Coordinates of C-alpha atoms and ligand atoms in Angstrom, one line a residue:
M1 CA 30.0 -47.4 83.1
T2 CA 30.0 -45.5 79.9
A3 CA 29.7 -47.2 76.5
T4 CA 32.3 -46.2 73.9
H5 CA 30.1 -47.1 71.0
D6 CA 26.7 -45.5 71.2
P7 CA 24.3 -47.2 68.7
R8 CA 23.0 -43.8 67.6
L9 CA 26.5 -42.6 66.6
P10 CA 27.4 -43.0 62.9
G11 CA 30.4 -45.4 62.8
E12 CA 32.1 -43.2 60.2
I13 CA 32.5 -40.4 62.8
L14 CA 34.4 -42.7 65.2
D15 CA 36.6 -43.9 62.3
F16 CA 37.3 -40.3 61.3
L17 CA 38.3 -39.1 64.8
A18 CA 41.7 -40.2 66.3
C19 CA 40.1 -41.4 69.5
P20 CA 36.8 -41.7 71.4
T21 CA 36.1 -39.2 74.2
P22 CA 37.8 -40.5 77.4
A23 CA 35.5 -41.8 80.1
A24 CA 37.0 -39.2 82.5
W25 CA 35.5 -36.4 80.4
V26 CA 32.1 -37.9 80.5
D27 CA 32.3 -38.1 84.4
W28 CA 33.6 -34.5 84.4
A29 CA 30.6 -33.4 82.3
L30 CA 28.1 -35.1 84.6
E31 CA 29.7 -33.3 87.6
N32 CA 29.2 -29.9 85.7
P33 CA 25.7 -29.9 84.3
E34 CA 25.4 -26.1 84.3
T35 CA 28.7 -25.4 82.7
L36 CA 27.9 -28.1 80.1
L37 CA 24.8 -26.3 79.0
I38 CA 26.3 -22.8 79.1
D39 CA 29.3 -23.9 77.1
H40 CA 27.0 -25.8 74.8
A41 CA 25.1 -22.6 74.1
Q42 CA 28.4 -20.8 73.4
C43 CA 29.5 -23.5 71.0
E44 CA 26.2 -23.3 69.0
K45 CA 26.6 -19.5 68.8
K46 CA 30.2 -19.8 67.7
A47 CA 29.3 -22.5 65.1
A48 CA 26.8 -20.1 63.6
S49 CA 29.3 -17.3 63.6
T50 CA 32.0 -19.4 61.9
A51 CA 29.5 -20.2 59.1
M52 CA 28.5 -16.5 58.8
S53 CA 32.1 -15.4 58.5
L54 CA 32.6 -17.8 55.6
L55 CA 29.5 -16.2 53.9
Y56 CA 31.3 -12.9 54.0
R57 CA 34.7 -14.1 52.9
Y58 CA 33.8 -16.5 50.0
V59 CA 31.0 -14.8 48.1
D60 CA 31.9 -16.4 44.8
D61 CA 31.4 -20.0 46.0
S62 CA 27.7 -20.7 45.6
E63 CA 27.8 -24.3 47.0
L64 CA 29.6 -23.0 50.1
L65 CA 27.2 -20.1 50.5
T66 CA 24.1 -22.4 50.3
K67 CA 25.5 -25.0 52.8
M68 CA 26.8 -22.3 55.2
A69 CA 23.6 -20.3 55.2
R70 CA 21.6 -23.4 56.1
L71 CA 24.2 -24.4 58.7
A72 CA 24.2 -21.0 60.4
R73 CA 20.4 -21.1 60.6
E74 CA 20.5 -24.6 62.2
E75 CA 23.2 -23.6 64.7
L76 CA 21.2 -20.5 65.7
L77 CA 18.1 -22.7 66.2
H78 CA 20.2 -25.1 68.4
F79 CA 21.4 -22.0 70.3
E80 CA 17.8 -20.9 70.9
Q81 CA 16.9 -24.5 72.0
V82 CA 19.7 -24.6 74.6
V83 CA 18.9 -21.2 76.0
K84 CA 15.2 -22.3 76.4
L85 CA 16.3 -25.5 78.1
M86 CA 18.5 -23.6 80.4
E87 CA 15.7 -21.2 81.3
G88 CA 13.5 -24.1 82.1
R89 CA 16.1 -25.4 84.5
G90 CA 16.8 -22.1 86.1
I91 CA 20.4 -22.0 84.8
V92 CA 21.7 -18.4 84.5
Y93 CA 23.5 -17.7 81.2
R94 CA 26.8 -16.2 82.4
P95 CA 29.8 -15.4 80.3
I96 CA 32.5 -18.1 80.5
G97 CA 35.9 -18.4 78.8
A98 CA 36.4 -20.4 75.7
A99 CA 38.0 -23.9 75.8
R100 CA 41.6 -24.1 74.4
Y101 CA 40.2 -26.5 71.8
A102 CA 39.1 -24.5 68.7
E103 CA 42.0 -22.1 68.9
G104 CA 44.4 -25.1 69.4
M105 CA 43.5 -26.2 65.9
R106 CA 42.9 -22.8 64.3
R107 CA 46.4 -21.6 65.0
H108 CA 47.6 -24.1 62.5
V109 CA 45.4 -22.8 59.7
R110 CA 47.5 -21.7 56.7
S111 CA 47.2 -18.1 55.7
Q112 CA 47.4 -18.4 51.9
E113 CA 44.3 -19.2 49.8
P114 CA 43.0 -21.7 48.9
Q115 CA 44.9 -23.5 51.6
R116 CA 43.3 -21.3 54.3
L117 CA 39.8 -22.3 53.3
V118 CA 40.7 -26.0 53.0
D119 CA 42.1 -25.9 56.6
V120 CA 39.1 -23.9 58.0
L121 CA 36.7 -26.4 56.5
I122 CA 38.7 -29.4 57.8
V123 CA 38.7 -27.9 61.3
G124 CA 35.0 -27.3 61.0
A125 CA 34.4 -30.9 60.0
I126 CA 36.5 -32.1 63.0
I127 CA 34.6 -29.9 65.5
E128 CA 31.3 -31.1 64.2
A129 CA 32.4 -34.7 64.3
R130 CA 33.6 -34.4 67.9
S131 CA 30.4 -32.6 69.0
C132 CA 28.4 -35.4 67.4
E133 CA 30.4 -38.0 69.2
R134 CA 30.2 -36.2 72.6
F135 CA 26.4 -35.7 72.4
A136 CA 26.1 -39.5 71.7
R137 CA 28.4 -40.4 74.6
L138 CA 26.4 -38.2 77.0
I139 CA 22.9 -39.5 76.0
P140 CA 22.8 -42.7 78.1
H141 CA 23.5 -40.6 81.3
L142 CA 21.0 -37.8 80.7
D143 CA 17.4 -37.1 81.7
D144 CA 14.7 -37.7 79.1
E145 CA 14.4 -34.1 78.0
L146 CA 18.1 -33.5 77.4
A147 CA 18.6 -37.0 76.0
K148 CA 15.9 -36.4 73.4
F149 CA 17.4 -33.0 72.5
Y150 CA 20.9 -34.5 72.1
R151 CA 19.6 -37.4 70.0
G152 CA 18.4 -34.8 67.5
L153 CA 21.8 -33.0 67.6
V154 CA 23.7 -36.2 66.9
K155 CA 21.9 -36.3 63.6
S156 CA 22.4 -32.6 62.6
E157 CA 26.0 -32.3 63.8
G158 CA 26.8 -35.5 61.9
R159 CA 25.3 -33.9 58.8
H160 CA 27.4 -30.7 59.4
Y161 CA 30.5 -32.8 59.6
E162 CA 29.7 -34.4 56.2
D163 CA 29.0 -30.9 54.6
Y164 CA 32.3 -29.4 55.8
L165 CA 34.3 -32.4 54.7
M166 CA 32.6 -32.4 51.3
L167 CA 33.2 -28.7 50.8
A168 CA 36.9 -29.2 51.7
R169 CA 37.4 -32.2 49.4
R170 CA 36.0 -30.5 46.3
L171 CA 38.6 -27.7 46.5
G172 CA 41.6 -28.1 44.2
E173 CA 43.0 -31.2 42.7
E174 CA 45.2 -32.2 45.6
S175 CA 44.1 -34.7 48.2
I176 CA 43.4 -33.2 51.6
D177 CA 44.2 -36.5 53.4
D178 CA 47.5 -35.3 54.8
R179 CA 45.9 -32.1 56.1
V180 CA 43.0 -34.1 57.7
A181 CA 45.5 -36.4 59.4
F182 CA 47.5 -33.5 60.7
F183 CA 44.5 -31.8 62.3
I184 CA 43.0 -35.1 63.5
A185 CA 46.3 -35.7 65.4
Q186 CA 46.2 -32.1 66.9
E187 CA 42.6 -32.7 68.0
G188 CA 43.3 -36.1 69.6
E189 CA 46.0 -34.4 71.7
L190 CA 43.6 -31.6 72.8
I191 CA 40.9 -34.2 73.8
T192 CA 43.1 -36.7 75.6
T193 CA 45.5 -34.4 77.6
P194 CA 44.8 -32.8 81.0
D195 CA 42.9 -29.5 80.8
T196 CA 42.4 -26.8 83.4
E197 CA 38.7 -26.2 83.2
F198 CA 35.7 -28.3 82.1
R199 CA 34.2 -27.3 78.8
F200 CA 32.2 -29.1 76.1
H201 CA 35.4 -29.6 74.1
S202 CA 37.9 -29.8 77.0
G203 CA 40.5 -32.4 77.6
V204 CA 40.5 -34.6 80.7
P205 CA 40.6 -33.3 84.3
A206 CA 44.2 -32.6 85.4
Ligands
FE2_1 FE1 24.6 -27.3 66.5
FE2_2 FE1 26.9 -28.1 63.9

């Protein structure tokens, strides 16, 4: 049995997302412990790289630069921690293909500024929120070492979600609620529909 509401998960995250992670994904993850960690490592590296690309593109936004520099550092630290954990477990870090997930949202990002940045930040908030929720969902099923590591990640990814959303909200006068609702709906679809391969952000087994 898997609990939908983990006590360590901030309630706000579940309210923000369209749906909780389906139980079928949790079972899928537990059947694929090696891929879970390899793809987790990939996700941390990509999270750092997304933050870095914002540092290059929006050099006049000091609030964004400060938040993203810190975020990139934290994600790289998480990456280092996953790699170390994998090493301890004798898991070989091999290249694996990306989930359809991030691209499934990014393809809807508008190309004009400042809309582009608003969308990129909203997508960032959603990815962080889902990661936070998935770590929390896995914790009750994991060994002590991994559970302890993931408990720490629930806190930091929850904070990253807040940072991204705050950065998106302070841009422009217009409300971003419609855009958030749009991307949340896309994300819900990617999470709840059949997927071909197991990944940290995959849908459910076909
Ligand atoms: Fe992370
Ligand atoms: Fe993060």
